[in-house]
CSV table of C-alpha atoms in Angstrom, one decimal:
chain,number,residue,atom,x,y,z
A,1,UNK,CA,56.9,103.9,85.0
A,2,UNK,CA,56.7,100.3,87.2
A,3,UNK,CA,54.5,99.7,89.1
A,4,UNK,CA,55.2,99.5,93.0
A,5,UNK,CA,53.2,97.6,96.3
A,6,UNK,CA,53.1,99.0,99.4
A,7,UNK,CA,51.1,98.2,102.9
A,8,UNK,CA,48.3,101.0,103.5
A,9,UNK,CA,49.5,101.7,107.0
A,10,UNK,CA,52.0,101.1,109.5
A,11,UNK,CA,52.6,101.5,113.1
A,12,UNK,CA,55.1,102.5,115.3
A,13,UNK,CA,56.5,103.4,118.8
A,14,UNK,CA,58.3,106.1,119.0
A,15,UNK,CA,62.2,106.1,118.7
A,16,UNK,CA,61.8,102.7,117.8
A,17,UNK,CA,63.3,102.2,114.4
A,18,UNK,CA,60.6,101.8,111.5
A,19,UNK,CA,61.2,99.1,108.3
A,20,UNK,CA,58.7,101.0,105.3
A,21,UNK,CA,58.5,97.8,102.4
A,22,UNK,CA,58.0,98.0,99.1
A,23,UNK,CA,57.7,95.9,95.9
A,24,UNK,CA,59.0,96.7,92.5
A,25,UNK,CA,59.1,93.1,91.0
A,26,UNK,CA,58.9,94.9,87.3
A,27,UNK,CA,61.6,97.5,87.8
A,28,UNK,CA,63.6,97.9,84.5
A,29,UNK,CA,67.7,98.5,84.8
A,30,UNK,CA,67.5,101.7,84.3
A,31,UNK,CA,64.9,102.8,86.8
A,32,UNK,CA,65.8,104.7,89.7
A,33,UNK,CA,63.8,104.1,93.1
A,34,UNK,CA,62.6,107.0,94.7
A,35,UNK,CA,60.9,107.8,98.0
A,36,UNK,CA,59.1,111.1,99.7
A,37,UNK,CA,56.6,111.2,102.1
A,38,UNK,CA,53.7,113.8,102.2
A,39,UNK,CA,53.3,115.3,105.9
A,40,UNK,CA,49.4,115.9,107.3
A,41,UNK,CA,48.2,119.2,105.5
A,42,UNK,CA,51.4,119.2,103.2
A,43,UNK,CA,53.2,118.6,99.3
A,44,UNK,CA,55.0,115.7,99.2
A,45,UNK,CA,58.6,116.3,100.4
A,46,UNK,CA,61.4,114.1,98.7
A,47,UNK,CA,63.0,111.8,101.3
A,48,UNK,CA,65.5,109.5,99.5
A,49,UNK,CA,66.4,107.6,96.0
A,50,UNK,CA,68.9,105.2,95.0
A,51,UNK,CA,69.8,102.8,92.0
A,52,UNK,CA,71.6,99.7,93.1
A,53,UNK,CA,73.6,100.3,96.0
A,54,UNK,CA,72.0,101.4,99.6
A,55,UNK,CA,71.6,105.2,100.2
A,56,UNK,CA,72.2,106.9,103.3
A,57,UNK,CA,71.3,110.6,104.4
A,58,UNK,CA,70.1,112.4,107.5
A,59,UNK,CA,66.7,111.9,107.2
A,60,UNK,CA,66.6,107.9,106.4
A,61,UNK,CA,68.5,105.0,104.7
A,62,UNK,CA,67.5,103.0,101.7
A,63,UNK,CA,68.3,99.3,101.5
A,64,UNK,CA,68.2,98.1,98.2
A,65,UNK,CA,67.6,93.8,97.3
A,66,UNK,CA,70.3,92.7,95.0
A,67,UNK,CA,67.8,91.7,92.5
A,68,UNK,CA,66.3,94.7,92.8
A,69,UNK,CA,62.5,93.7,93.0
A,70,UNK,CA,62.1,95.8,96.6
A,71,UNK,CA,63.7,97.8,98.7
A,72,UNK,CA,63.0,99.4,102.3
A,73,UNK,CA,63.0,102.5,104.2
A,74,UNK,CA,64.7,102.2,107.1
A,75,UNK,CA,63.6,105.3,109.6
A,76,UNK,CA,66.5,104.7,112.4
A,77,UNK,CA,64.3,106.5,115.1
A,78,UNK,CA,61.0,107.5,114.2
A,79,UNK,CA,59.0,110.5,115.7
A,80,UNK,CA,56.0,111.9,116.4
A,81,UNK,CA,56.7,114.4,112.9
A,82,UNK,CA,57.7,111.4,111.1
A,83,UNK,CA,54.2,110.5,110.8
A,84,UNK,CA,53.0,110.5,107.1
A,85,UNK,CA,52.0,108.9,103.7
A,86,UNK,CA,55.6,107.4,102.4
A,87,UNK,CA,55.5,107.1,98.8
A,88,UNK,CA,57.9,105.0,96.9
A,89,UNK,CA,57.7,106.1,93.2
A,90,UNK,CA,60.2,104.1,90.4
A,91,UNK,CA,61.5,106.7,87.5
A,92,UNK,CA,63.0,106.0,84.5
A,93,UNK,CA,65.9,107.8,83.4
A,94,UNK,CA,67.1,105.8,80.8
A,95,UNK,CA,64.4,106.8,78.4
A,96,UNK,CA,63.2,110.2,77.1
A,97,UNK,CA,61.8,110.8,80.3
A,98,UNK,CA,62.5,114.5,79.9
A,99,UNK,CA,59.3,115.6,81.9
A,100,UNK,CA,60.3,114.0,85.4
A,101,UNK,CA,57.2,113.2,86.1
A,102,UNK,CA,56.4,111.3,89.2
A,103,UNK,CA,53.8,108.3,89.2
A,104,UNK,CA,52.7,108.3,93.2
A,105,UNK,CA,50.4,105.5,94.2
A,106,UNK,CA,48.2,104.8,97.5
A,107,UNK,CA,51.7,104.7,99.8
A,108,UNK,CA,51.9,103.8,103.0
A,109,UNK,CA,50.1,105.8,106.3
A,110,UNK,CA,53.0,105.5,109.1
A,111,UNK,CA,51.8,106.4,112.2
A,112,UNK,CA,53.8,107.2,115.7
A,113,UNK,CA,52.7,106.2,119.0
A,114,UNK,CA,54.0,108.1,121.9
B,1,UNK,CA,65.2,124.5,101.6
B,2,UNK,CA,62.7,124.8,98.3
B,3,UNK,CA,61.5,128.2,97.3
B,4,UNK,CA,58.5,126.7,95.5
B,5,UNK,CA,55.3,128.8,96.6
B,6,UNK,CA,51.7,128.6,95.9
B,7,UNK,CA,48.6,131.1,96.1
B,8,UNK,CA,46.7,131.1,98.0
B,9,UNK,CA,46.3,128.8,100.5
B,10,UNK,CA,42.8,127.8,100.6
B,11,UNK,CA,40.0,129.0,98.2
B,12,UNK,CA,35.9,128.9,98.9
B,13,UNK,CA,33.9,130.1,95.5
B,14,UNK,CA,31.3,130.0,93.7
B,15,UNK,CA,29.9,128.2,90.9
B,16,UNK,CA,30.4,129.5,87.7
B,17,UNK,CA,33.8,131.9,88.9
B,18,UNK,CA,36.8,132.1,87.1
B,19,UNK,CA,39.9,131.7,89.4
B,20,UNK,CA,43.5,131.2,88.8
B,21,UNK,CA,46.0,129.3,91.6
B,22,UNK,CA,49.4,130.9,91.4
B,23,UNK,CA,53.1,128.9,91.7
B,24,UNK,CA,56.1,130.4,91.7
B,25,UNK,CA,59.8,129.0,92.1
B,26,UNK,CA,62.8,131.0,92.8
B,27,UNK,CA,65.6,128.0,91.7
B,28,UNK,CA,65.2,128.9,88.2
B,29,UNK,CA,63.9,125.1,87.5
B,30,UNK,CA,63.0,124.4,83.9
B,31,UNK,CA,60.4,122.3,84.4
B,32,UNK,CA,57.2,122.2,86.8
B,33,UNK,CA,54.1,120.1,87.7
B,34,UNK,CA,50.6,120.8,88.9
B,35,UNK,CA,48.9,117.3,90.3
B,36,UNK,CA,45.6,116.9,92.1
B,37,UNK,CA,44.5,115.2,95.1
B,38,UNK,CA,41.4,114.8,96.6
B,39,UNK,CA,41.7,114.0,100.5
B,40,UNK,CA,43.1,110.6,101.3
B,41,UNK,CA,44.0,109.9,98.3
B,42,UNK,CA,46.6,109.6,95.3
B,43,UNK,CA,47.9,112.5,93.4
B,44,UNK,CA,47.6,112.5,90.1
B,45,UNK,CA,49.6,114.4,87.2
B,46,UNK,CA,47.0,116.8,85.2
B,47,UNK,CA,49.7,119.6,83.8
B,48,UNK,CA,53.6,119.8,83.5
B,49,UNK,CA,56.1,121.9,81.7
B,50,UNK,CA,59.3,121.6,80.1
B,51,UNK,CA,60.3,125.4,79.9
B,52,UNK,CA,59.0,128.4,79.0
B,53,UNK,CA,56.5,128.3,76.2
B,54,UNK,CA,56.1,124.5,77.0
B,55,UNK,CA,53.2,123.1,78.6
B,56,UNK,CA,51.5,119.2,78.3
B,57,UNK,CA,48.6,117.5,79.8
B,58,UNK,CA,49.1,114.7,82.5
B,59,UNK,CA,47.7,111.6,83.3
B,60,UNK,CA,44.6,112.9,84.7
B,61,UNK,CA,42.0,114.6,82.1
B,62,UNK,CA,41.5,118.2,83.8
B,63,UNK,CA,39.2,121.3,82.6
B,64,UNK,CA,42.0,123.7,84.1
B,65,UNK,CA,44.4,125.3,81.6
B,66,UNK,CA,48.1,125.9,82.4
B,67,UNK,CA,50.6,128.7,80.7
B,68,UNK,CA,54.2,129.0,81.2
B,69,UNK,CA,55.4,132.7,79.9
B,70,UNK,CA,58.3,132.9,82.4
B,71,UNK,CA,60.3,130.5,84.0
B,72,UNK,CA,60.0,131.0,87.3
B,73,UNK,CA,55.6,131.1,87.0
B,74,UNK,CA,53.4,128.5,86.2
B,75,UNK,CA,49.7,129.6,87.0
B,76,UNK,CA,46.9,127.4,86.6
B,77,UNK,CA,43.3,128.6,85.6
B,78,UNK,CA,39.8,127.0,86.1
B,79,UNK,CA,37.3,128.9,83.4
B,80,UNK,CA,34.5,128.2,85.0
B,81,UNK,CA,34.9,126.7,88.5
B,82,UNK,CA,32.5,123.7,89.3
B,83,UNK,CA,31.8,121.5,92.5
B,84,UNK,CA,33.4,118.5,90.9
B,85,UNK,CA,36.9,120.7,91.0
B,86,UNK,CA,36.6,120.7,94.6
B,87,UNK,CA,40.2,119.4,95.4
B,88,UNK,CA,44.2,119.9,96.6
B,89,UNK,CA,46.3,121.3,93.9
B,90,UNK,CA,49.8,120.8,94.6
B,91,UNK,CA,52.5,122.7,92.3
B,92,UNK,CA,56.5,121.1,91.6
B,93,UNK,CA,59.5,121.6,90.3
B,94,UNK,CA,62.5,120.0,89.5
B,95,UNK,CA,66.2,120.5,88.0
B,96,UNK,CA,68.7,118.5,86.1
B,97,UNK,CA,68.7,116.1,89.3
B,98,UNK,CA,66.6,113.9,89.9
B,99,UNK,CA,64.6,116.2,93.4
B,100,UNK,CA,61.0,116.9,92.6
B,101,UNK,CA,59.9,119.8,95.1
B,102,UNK,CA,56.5,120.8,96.1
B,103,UNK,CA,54.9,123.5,97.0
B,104,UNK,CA,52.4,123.7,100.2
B,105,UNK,CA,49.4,123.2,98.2
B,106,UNK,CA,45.7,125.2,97.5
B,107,UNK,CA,42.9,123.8,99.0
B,108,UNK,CA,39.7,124.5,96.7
B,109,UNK,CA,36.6,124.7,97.5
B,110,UNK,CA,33.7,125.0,95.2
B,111,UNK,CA,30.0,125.9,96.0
């Protein structure tokens, strides 16, 4: 899988809305971007993913570049349980990938100040 | 909601034990995932399945063994535990789709 950047930490106010970057200047056509974040004392939980266009759902939105060489994860009001490690993994479908298998790197340490 | 659950939580032992660090998951998912991560840091990949009767070493070199005799279990064993195996152990699953779910984790201890 490609490799992705990421800052080590962030910091926020809370229900401020948080930008999470990351850098996938490698990423193939077929690769799908993925992100979860892993809560204090927790597994990893799976928070978004998109391809090409930008991804919405009720826990964040992903804004994909048109070139495709990063993207962000836009928290739209961050709180106190949003902080975390936010992990933005790219996965391959397009080739015999039949295992799934993530490839998580260092992420990125968000934390919420009150 | 997951149903992806690991046992138990947190394990202190001795040198030399044998123990075995249970996963279960009740969404019939074909294939599953143990990884290992040592506090603050990255997870890595050391076992995943396919299916039943299917089991592959990760990306991390590991002296734990893994079996997979039913779909829904995938317990991992530690021969002979060791200090250096000190660690989070963190079991997944996933479907068709593209969602990898996690479990909440063993902590091990080692003495």
């Amino acid at each position: 899988d490609a490799k992705t950047t990421q800052p080590n930490s962030m910091e926020s106010n809370e229900e401020e809305p948080v930008h999470l970057p990351c850098n996938h200047s490698t990423i193939s056509g077929t690769d799908y971007i993925h992100w979860y974040r892993q809560l204090p004392s927790q597994g990893p939980e799976y928070v978004i993913h998109g391809l090409t266009s930008n991804v919405n759902n009720r826990m964040a939105s992903l804004a994909i570049a048109e070139d495709r060489k990063s993207s962000t994860l836009i928290l739209h009001r961050a709180t106190l349980r949003d902080a975390a490690v936010y992990y933005c993994i790219l996965r391959d479908t397009g080739n015999n990938n039949a295992g799934n298998m993530l490839t998580f790197g260092g992420g990125t340490r968000l934390m919420v100040k009150p | 909601e997951a149903d992806i659950y690991q046992t138990p939580r947190y394990l202190v032992i001795g040198t030399g034990k044998k123990i075995t660090l249970e996963c279960s998951q009740t969404m019939g998912h074909d294939k599953m995932y143990w990884y290992q991560q040592d506090p603050g840091m990255e997870l890595h990949l050391i076992h995943y399945s396919y299916g039943v009767n299917s089991t592959e070493k990760g990306d991390l070199s590991s002296e734990s063994t893994v079996s997979r005799i039913r779909t829904e279990h995938f317990p991992l064993t530690l021969e002979s535990a060791r200090p250096s195996h000190t660690s989070q152990y963190l079991c997944a699953s996933t479907s068709q789709g593209e969602t990898q779910y996690f479990g909440p984790g063993t902590r091990l201890l080692v003495l």
